Coordinates of C-alpha atoms and ligand atoms in Angstrom, one line a residue:
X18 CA 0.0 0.0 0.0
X19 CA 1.6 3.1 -1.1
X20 CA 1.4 6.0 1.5
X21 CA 0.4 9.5 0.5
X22 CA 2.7 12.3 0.9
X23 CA 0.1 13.6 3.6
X24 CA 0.0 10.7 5.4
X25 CA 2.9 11.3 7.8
X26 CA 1.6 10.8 11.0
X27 CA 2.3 8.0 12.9
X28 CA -0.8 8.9 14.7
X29 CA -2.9 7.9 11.7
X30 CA -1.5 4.2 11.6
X31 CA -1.7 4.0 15.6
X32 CA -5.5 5.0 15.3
X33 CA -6.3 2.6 12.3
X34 CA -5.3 -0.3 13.9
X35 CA -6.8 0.2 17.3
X36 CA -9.8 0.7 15.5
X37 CA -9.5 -2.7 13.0
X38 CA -8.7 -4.2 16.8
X39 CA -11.5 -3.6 18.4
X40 CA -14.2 -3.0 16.1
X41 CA -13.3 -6.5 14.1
X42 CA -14.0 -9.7 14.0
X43 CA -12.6 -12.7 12.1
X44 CA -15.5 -14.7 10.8
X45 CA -13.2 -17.5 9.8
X46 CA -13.6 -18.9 5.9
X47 CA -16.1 -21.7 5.9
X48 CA -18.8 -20.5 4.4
X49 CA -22.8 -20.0 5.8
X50 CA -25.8 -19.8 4.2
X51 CA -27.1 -16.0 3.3
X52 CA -29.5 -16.2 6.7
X53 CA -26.6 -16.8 9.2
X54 CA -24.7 -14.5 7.2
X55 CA -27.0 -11.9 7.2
X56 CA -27.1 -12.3 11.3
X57 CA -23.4 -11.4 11.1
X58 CA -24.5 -7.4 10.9
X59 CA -24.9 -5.7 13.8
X60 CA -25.7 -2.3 15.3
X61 CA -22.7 -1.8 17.2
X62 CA -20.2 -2.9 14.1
X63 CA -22.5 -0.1 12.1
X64 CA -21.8 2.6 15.1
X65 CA -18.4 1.8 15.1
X66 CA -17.8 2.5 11.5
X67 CA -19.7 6.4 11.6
X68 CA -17.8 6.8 15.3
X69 CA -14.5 6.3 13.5
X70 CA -15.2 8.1 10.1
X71 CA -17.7 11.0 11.2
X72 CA -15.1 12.1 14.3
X73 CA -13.8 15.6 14.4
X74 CA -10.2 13.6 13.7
X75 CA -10.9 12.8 10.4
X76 CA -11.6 16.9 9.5
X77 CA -13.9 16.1 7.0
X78 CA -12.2 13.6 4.9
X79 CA -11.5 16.1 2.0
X80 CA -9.9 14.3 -0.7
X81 CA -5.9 14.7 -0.7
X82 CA -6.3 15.4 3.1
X83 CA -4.9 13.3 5.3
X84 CA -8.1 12.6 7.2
X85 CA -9.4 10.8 3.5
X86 CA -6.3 9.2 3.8
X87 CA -7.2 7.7 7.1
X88 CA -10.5 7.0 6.2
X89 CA -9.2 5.1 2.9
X90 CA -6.8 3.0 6.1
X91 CA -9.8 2.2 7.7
X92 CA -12.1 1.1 4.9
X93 CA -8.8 -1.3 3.6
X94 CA -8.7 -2.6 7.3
X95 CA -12.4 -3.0 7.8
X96 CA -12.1 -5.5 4.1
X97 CA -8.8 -7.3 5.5
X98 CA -10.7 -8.3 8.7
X99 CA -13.8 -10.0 6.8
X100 CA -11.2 -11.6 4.4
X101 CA -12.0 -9.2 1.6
X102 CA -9.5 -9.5 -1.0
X103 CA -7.6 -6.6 -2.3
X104 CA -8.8 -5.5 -6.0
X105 CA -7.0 -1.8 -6.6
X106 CA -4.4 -1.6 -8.8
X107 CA -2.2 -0.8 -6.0
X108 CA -2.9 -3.1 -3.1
X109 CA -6.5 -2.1 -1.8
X110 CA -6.1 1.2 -3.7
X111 CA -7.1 2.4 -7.3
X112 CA -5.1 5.8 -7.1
X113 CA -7.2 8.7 -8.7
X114 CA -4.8 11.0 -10.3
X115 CA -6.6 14.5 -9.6
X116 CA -6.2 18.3 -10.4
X117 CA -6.8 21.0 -8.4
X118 CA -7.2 24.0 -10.2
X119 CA -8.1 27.9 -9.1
X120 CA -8.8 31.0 -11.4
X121 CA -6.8 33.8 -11.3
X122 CA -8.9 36.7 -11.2
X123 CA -7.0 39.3 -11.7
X124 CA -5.3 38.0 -15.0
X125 CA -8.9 36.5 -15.9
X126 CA -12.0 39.0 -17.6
X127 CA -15.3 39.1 -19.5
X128 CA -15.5 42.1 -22.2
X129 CA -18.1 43.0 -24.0
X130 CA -17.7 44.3 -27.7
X131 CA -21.5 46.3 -28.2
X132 CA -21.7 49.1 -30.7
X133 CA -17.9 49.6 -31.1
X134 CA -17.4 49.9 -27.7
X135 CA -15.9 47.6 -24.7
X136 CA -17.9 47.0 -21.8
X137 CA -15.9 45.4 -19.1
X138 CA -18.0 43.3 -16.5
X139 CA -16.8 42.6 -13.0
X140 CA -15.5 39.6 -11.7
X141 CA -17.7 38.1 -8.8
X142 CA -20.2 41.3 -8.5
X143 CA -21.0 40.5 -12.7
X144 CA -19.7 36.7 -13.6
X145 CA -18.4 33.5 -12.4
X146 CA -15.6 31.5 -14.0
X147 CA -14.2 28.5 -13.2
X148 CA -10.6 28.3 -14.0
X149 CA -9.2 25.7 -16.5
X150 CA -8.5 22.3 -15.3
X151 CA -5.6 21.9 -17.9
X152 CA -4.4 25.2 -19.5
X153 CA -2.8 27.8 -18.0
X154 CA -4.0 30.8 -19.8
X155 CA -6.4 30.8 -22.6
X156 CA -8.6 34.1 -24.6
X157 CA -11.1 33.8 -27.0
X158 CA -13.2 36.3 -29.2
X159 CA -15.9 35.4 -30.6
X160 CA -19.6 36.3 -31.9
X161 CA -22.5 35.2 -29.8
X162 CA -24.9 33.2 -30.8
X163 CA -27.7 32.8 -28.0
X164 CA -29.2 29.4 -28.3
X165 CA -32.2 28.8 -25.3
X166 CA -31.3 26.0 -23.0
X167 CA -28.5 24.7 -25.4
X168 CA -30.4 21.2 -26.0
X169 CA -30.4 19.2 -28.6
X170 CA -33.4 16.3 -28.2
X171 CA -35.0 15.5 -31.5
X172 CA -36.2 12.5 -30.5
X173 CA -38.5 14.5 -28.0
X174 CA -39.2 17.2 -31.1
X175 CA -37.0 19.9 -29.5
X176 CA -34.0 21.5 -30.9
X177 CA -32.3 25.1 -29.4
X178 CA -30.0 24.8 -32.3
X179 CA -32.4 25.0 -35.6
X180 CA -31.8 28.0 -37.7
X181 CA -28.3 29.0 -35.6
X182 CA -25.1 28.3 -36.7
X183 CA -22.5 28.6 -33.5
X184 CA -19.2 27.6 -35.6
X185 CA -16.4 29.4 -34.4
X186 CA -18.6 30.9 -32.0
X187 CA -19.4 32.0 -28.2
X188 CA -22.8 30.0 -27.1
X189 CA -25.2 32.0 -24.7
X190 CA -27.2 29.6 -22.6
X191 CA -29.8 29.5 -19.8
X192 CA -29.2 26.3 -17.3
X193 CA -31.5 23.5 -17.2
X194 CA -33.6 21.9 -19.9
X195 CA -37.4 22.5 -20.7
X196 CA -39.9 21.9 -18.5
X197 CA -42.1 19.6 -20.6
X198 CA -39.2 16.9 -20.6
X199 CA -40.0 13.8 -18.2
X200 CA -37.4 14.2 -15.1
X201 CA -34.8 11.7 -16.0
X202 CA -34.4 12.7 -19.7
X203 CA -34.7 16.7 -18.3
X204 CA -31.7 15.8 -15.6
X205 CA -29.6 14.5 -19.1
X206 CA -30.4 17.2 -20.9
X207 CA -29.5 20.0 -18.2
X208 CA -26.2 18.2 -17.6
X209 CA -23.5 20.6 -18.8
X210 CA -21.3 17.8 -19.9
X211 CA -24.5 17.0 -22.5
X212 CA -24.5 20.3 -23.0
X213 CA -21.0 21.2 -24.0
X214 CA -20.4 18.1 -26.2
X215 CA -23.7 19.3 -28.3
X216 CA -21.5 22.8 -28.6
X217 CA -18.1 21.3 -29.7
X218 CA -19.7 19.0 -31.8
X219 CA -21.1 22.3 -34.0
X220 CA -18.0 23.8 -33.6
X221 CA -18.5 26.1 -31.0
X222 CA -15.4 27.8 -29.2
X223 CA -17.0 29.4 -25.6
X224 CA -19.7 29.0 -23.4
X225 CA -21.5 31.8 -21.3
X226 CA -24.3 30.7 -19.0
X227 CA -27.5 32.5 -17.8
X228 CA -30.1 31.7 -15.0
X229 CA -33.4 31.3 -15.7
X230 CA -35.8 33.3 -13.7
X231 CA -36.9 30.2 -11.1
X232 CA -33.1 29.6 -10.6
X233 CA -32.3 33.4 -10.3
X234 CA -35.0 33.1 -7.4
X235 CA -34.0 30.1 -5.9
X236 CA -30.3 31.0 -5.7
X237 CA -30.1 34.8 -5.9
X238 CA -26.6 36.0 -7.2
X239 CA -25.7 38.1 -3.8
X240 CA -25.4 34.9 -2.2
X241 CA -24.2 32.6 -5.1
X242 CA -21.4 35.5 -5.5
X243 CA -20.2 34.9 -1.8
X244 CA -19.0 31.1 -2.8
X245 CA -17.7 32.3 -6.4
X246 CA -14.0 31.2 -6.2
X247 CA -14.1 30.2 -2.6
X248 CA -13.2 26.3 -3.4
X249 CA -10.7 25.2 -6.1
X250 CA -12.2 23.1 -8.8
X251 CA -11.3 19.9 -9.2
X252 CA -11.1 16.7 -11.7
X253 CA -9.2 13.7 -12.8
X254 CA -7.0 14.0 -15.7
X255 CA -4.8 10.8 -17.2
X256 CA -1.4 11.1 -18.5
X257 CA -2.8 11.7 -21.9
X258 CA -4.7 14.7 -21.0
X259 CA -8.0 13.2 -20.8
X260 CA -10.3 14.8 -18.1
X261 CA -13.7 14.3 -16.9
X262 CA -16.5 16.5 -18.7
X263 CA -13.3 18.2 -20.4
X264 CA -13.4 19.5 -24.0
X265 CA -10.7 21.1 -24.7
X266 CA -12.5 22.8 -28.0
X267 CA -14.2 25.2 -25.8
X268 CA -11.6 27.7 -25.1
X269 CA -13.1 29.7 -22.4
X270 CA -16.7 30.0 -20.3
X271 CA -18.2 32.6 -17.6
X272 CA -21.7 32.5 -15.8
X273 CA -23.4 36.2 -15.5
X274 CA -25.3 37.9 -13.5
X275 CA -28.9 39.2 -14.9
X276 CA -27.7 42.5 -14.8
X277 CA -24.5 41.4 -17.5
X278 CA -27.0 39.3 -19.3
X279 CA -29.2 41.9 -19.9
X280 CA -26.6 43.5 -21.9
X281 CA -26.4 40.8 -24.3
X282 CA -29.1 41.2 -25.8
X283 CA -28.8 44.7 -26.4
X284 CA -28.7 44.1 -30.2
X285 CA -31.1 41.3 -30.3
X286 CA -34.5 41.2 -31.4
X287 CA -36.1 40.9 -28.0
X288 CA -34.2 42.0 -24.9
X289 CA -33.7 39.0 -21.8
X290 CA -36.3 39.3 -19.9
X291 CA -38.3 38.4 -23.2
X292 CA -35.6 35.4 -23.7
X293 CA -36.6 34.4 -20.1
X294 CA -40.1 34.3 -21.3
X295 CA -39.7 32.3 -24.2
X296 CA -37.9 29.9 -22.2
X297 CA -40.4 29.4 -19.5
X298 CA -43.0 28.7 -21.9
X299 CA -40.9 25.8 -23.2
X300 CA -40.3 28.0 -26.6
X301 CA -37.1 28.0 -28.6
X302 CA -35.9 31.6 -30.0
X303 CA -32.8 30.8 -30.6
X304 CA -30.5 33.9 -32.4
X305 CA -27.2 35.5 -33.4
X306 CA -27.1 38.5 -31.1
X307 CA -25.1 40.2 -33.1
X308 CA -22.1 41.3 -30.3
X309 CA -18.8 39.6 -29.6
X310 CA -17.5 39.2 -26.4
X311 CA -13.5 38.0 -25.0
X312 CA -13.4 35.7 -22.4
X313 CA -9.8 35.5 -20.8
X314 CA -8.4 33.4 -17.9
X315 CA -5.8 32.3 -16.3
X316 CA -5.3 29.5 -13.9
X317 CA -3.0 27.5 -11.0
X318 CA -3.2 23.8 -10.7
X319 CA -1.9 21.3 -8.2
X320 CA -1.4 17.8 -8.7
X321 CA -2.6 14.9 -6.5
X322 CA -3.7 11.5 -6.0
X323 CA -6.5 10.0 -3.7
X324 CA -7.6 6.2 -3.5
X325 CA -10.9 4.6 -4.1
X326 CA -10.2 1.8 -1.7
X327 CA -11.4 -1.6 -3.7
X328 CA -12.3 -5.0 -2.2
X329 CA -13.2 -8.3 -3.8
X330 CA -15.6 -11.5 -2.5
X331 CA -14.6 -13.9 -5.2
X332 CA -17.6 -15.7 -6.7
X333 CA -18.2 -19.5 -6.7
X334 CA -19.3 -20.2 -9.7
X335 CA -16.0 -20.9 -11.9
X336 CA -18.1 -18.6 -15.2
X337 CA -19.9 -16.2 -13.7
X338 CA -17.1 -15.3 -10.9
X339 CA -15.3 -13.7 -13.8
X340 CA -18.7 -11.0 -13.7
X341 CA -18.9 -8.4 -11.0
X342 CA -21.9 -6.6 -9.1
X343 CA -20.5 -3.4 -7.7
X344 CA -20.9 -2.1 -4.5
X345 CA -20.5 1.7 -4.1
X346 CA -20.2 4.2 -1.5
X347 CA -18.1 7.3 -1.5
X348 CA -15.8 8.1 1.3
X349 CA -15.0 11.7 0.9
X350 CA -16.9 14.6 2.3
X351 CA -15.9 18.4 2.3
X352 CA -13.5 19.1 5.3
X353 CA -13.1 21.6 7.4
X354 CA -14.8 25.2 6.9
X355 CA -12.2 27.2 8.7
X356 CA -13.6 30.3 7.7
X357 CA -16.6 29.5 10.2
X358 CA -16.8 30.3 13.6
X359 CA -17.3 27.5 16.3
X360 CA -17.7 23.9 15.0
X361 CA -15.9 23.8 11.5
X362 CA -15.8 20.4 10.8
X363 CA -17.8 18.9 8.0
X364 CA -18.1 15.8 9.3
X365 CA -20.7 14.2 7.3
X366 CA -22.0 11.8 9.1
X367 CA -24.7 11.0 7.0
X368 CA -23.1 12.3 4.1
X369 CA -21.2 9.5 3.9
X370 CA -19.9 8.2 6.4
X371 CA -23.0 6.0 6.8
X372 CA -23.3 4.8 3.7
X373 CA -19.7 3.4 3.8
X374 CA -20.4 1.7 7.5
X375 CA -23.4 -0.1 5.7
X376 CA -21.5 -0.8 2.7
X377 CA -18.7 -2.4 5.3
X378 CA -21.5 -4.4 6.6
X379 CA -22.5 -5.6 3.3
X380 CA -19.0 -6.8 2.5
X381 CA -19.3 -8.7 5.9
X382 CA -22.0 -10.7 4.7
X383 CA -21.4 -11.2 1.4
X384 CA -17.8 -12.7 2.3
X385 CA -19.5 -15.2 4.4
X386 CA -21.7 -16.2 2.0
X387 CA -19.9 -15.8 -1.3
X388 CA -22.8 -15.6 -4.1
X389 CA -21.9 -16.8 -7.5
X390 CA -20.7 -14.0 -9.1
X391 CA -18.2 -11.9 -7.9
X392 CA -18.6 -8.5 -5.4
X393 CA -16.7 -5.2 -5.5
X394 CA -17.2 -3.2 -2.6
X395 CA -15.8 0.2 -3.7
X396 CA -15.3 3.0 -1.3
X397 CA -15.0 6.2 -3.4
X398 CA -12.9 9.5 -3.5
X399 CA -14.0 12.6 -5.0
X400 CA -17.6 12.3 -5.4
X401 CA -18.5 16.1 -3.3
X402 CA -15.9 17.3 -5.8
X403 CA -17.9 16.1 -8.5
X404 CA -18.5 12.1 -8.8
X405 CA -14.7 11.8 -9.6
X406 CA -13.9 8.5 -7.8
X407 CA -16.5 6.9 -9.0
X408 CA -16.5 8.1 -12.7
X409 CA -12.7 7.7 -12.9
X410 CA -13.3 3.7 -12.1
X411 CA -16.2 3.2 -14.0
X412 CA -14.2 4.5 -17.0
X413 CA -10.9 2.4 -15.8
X414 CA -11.9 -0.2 -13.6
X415 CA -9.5 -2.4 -12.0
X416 CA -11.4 -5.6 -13.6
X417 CA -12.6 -5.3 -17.5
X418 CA -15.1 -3.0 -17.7
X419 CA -18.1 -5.1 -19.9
X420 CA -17.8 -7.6 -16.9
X421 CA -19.3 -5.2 -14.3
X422 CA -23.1 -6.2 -14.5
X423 CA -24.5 -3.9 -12.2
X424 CA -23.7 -1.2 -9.4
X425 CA -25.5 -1.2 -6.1
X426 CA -24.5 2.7 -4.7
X427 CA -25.1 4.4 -1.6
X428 CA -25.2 7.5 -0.3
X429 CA -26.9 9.9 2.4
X430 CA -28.9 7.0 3.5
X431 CA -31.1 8.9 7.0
X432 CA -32.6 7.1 9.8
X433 CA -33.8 10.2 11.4
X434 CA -36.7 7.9 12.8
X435 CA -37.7 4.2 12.6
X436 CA -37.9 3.8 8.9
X437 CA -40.8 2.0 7.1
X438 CA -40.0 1.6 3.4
X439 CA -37.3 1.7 0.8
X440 CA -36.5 3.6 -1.9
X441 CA -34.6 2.3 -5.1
X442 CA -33.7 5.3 -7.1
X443 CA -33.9 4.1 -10.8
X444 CA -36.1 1.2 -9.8
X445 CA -38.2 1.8 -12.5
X446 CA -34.9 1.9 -15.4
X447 CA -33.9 -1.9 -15.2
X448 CA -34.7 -5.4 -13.9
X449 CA -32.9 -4.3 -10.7
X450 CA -35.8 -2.5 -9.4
X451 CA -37.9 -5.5 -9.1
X452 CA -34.7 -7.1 -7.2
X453 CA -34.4 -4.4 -5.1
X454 CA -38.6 -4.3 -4.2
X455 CA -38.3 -8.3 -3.1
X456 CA -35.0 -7.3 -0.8
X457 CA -36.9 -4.6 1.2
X458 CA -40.1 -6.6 1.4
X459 CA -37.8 -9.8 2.9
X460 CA -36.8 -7.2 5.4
X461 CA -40.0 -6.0 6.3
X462 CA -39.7 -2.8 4.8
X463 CA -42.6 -1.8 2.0
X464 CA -41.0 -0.5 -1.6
X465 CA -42.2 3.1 -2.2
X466 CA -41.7 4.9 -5.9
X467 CA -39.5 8.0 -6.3
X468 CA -41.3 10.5 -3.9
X469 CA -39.0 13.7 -5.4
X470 CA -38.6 12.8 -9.3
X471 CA -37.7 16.7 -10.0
X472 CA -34.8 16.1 -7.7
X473 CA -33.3 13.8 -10.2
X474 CA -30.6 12.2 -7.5
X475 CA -31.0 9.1 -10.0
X476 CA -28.1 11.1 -12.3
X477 CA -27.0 13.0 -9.2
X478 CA -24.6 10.4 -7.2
X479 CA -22.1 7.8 -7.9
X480 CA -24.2 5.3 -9.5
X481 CA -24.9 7.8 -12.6
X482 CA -21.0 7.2 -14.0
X483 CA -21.9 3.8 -13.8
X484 CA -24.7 4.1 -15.9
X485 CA -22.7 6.0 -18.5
X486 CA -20.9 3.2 -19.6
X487 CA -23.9 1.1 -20.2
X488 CA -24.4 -0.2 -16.3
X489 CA -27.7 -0.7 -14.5
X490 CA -27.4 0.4 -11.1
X491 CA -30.0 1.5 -8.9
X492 CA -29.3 3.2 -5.2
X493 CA -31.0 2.5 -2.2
X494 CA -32.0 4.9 0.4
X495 CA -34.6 4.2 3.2
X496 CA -37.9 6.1 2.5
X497 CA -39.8 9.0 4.7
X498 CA -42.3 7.1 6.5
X499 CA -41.9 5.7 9.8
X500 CA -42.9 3.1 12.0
X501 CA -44.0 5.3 14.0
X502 CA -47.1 7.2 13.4
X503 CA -46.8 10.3 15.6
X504 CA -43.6 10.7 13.1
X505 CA -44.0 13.0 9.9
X506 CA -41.1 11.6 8.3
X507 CA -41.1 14.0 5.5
X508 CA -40.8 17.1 7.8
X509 CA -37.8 15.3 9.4
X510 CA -36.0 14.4 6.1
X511 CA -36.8 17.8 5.2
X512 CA -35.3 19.5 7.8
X513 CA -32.1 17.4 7.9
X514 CA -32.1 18.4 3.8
X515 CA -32.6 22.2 4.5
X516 CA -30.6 22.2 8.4
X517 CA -27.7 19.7 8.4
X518 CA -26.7 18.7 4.7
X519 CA -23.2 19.9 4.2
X520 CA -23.6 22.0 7.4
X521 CA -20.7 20.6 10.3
X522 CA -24.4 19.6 12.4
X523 CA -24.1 16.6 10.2
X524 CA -22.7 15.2 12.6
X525 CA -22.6 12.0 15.3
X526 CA -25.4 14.4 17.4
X527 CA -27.9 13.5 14.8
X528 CA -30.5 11.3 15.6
X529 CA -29.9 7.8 13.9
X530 CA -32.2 4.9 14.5
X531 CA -29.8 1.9 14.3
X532 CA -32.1 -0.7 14.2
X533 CA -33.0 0.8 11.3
X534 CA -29.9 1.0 9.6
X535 CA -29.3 -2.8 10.6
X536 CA -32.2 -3.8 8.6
X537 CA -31.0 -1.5 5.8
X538 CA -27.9 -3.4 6.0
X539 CA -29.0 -6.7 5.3
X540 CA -31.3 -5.3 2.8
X541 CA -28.7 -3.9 0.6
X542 CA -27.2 -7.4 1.3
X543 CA -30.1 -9.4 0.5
X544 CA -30.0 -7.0 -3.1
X545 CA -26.8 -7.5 -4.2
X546 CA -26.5 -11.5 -3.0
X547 CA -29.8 -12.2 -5.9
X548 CA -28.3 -10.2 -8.2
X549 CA -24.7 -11.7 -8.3
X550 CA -26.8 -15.1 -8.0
X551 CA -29.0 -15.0 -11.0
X552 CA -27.7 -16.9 -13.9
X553 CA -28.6 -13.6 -16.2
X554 CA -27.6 -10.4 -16.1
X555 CA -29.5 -7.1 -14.9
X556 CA -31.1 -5.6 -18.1
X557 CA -32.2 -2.1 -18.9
X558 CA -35.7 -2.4 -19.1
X559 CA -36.6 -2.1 -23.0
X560 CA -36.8 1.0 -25.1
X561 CA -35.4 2.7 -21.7
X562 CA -33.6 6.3 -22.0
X563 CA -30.7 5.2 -20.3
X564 CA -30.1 1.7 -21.8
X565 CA -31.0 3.1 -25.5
X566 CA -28.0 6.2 -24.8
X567 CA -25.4 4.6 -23.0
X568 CA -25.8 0.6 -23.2
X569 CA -23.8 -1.3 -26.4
X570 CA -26.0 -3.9 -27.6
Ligands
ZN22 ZN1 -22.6 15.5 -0.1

């Protein structure tokens, strides 16, 4: 196991093992049945895993910090204890090669050419840019060519780019997709990797984006401003230059303001507000507005590495132990805040540190009940700073990629009360859902759809790079009702969403109902042991969105 450069402190390795001592247990090789496996999970294993990873010691877990790093220890122990087998490509470890990258604003700037004149707008108080994960520097000039939401869907009779040519060009776009779309396929289409690989592939050399009016009010630039260039952006990129959502055709981008965006349009046949209009009512107006703009900036990048930690329960079945189910939970949260006063720490105990624990507890069964086909259980890096870990294994995985058959992921999984039902986000996408319905029920859970389709967390967690390269995966999270009838489980997970996600009161002084999470536990195990028993493979359900885009027959 290779040791990070930030992982200096003896303290780290002293803490590990005490840990892996105490909170272990060898369950010997000979192999049980999946009931007296499944009695193998246990609360106090479950609130020794979210002790260990949710404590103030761990700061966070930011990835390339050591407190990852000792989380990443931990995990690797945790596998070694229940006779997981290494499966990184570097002991337990897949090593992420990352970039941090930061804008320099004062060698960075937006001009506007209207009329023959320049109109400068401010950095922060007027746009947003992100910095360049690769290049240093970079300036473009270039018309503008404002085209709507920037989707291309014919096969749902929409186009924003009919009548507009944006070769060699600057495209002006509002965020999101329209309204009319059904969630999933609205959640693709606002993505702005979709969207930029529709740009490059018409030739397009710059992006600016605008904010539609119900995002303007939902996340009102005096406050959006405050975190502009607070965090430094971050992505993998190989030693060919490849990088995630990267195309290097696009030269430049900015975000502005309303106020900027306003000015735009000031040679365009309607002025915003009107472009806002059109928008809402799902209409496209696309247009050449006539102006050029320059987009300069200039960036500083760091170079790192952080593991996915990877563990393998070899299959029995001498064919299908050469497939893999994947197990999935990321590992990373966001560190410390230091600019806060008080508690600092971002300690996510929910967010993830939970989902790993059950994900531990998973690997426990399943290694003392080996199904047919073969398990990863894949602790992830990265995925606050963008679903990094998980899309930089899906892409290289450490065993060939066509012989992954399904990811299970989780992540934010709350038992703020005693939890009644289940929730399989993209259920209704494969033959997984169905699996995942008869693993809650055996659990005495009920199975309840989707309650917050607009949210679109199908595409919004680890499991969504898995389903980019053709994957089904589904990911589990218990439900909002409770047990308990005097409990309005909504209002609680609502709360927690609006109070305690990615605040540093995520942490081990939330409420968690463990027998609860015990149940979840042998749930998710019950899920993943069918699947990597059934002599067929998960299947996109047929005609499905995902399966048709991403899935090679
Ligand atoms: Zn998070």
């Amino acid at each position: 196991m290779k040791v990070s450069e930030f992982n200096r402190i003896g303290l780290t390795v002293a803490l590990g093992l005490l840990v892996a001592s105490c909170g272990a247990r060898d369950e010997g090789s000979s192999t049980m049945t999946l009931d007296e496996a499944l009695d193998l999970v246990t609360e106090d294993a479950l609130i020794a895993h979210v002790s260990y990873l949710a404590d103030d010691a761990l700061e966070g877990r930011m990835t390339g910090q050591p407190g990852y790093d000792k989380a990443a220890t931990y995990v690797a122990e945790q596998f070694a204890a229940l006779g997981v087998e290494p499966a990184g490509n570097d002991g337990w470890y897949q090593q992420v090669p990352l970039v941090t990258y930061n804008l320099v604003p004062e060698a960075s700037a937006v001009t506007l050419h209207i009329n023959g004149e320049d109109v400068a707008v401010e950095y922060r108080e007027q746009f947003a840019m992100g910095g360049d994960p690769l290049r240093e520097s970079a300036s473009v000039r270039a018309g503008l060519v404002f085209v709507g939401h920037g989707v291309h869907a014919p096969e749902l009779g929409y186009s924003d780019y009919e009548g507009v040519n944006v070769e060699g060009k600057i495209v002006v776009m509002f965020n999101n997709a329209p309204g009319t779309f059904e969630t999933t396929q609205r959640a693709y289409f606002a993505s702005g990797e979709t969207k930029l690989a529709e740009a490059v592939r018409r030739g397009a050399v710059g992006m600016i984006g605008l904010s539609t009016r119900e995002s303007a009010e939902k996340y009102p630039w005096d406050k959006y401003k405050e975190r502009i260039g607070v965090r430094p952006g971050m992505t993998w990129v190989t030693e060919t230059g490849e990088a995630s959502g990267y195309f290097p055709e696009i030269i430049a981008t900015a975000g502005l303001n309303d106020e900027a965006a306003a000015l735009l349009f000031a040679r365009a046949p309607f002025d915003f507000e009107a472009a806002r209009d059109a928008i809402e009512a799902n209409r496209s107006v696309s247009v050449d507005l006539g102006i050029e703009a320059t987009i300069a900036q200039s960036s500083t990048h760091d170079r790192l590495t952080s593991p996915n930690v990877v563990g393998l329960v070899r299959g029995t079945d001498p064919v299908l132990a050469d497939e893999y189910v994947v197990f999935t939970a990321h590992l990373d949260h966001n560190g410390l805040e230091t600019y806060r006063d008080g508690d600092k720490v971002l300690n996510g105990a929910y967010d993830n540190a939970i989902g790993v624990a059950l994900m531990i507890e998973t690997a426990r069964v399943l290694a003392a009940a080996p199904p047919r086909r073969s398990v990863l259980f894949v602790a992830l890096t990265a995925e606050e700073r963008g679903l990094l870990g998980s899309e930089y294994f899906a892409e290289y995985p450490t065993v060939q990629q066509e012989a992954i058959v399904a990811n299970i992921n989780l992540d934010m999984p709350l038992f703020l009360f005693p939890v009644a039902d289940l929730i399989a986000f993209g259920a209704e996408h494969s033959t997984l859902g169905a699996v995942a319905e008869r693993a809650a029920i055996a659990e005495a859970f009920s199975f309840s759809p989707d309650p917050m389709p607009e949210e679109n967390l199908f595409v919004r967690s680890d499991q969504y790079s898995f389903v980019k390269q053709g994957v089904p995966a589904v990911y589990l999270i218990p439900g909002f009702t409770s047990t308990d009838p005097d409990v309005d489980g909504d209002a609680l997970v609502g709360d927690h969403l609006r109070n305690h996600y990615h605040e540093p009161s995520d942490d081990l002084a939330r409420p968690f109902h463990w027998p609860s999470a015990e149940r979840f536990a042998r749930a998710n195990a019950r899920f993943g042991y069918e699947v990597a028993m059934d002599a067929n493979r998960p299947r996109w359900h047929e005609g499905n969105f995902f399966g048709e885009r991403f899935a090679t027959p």
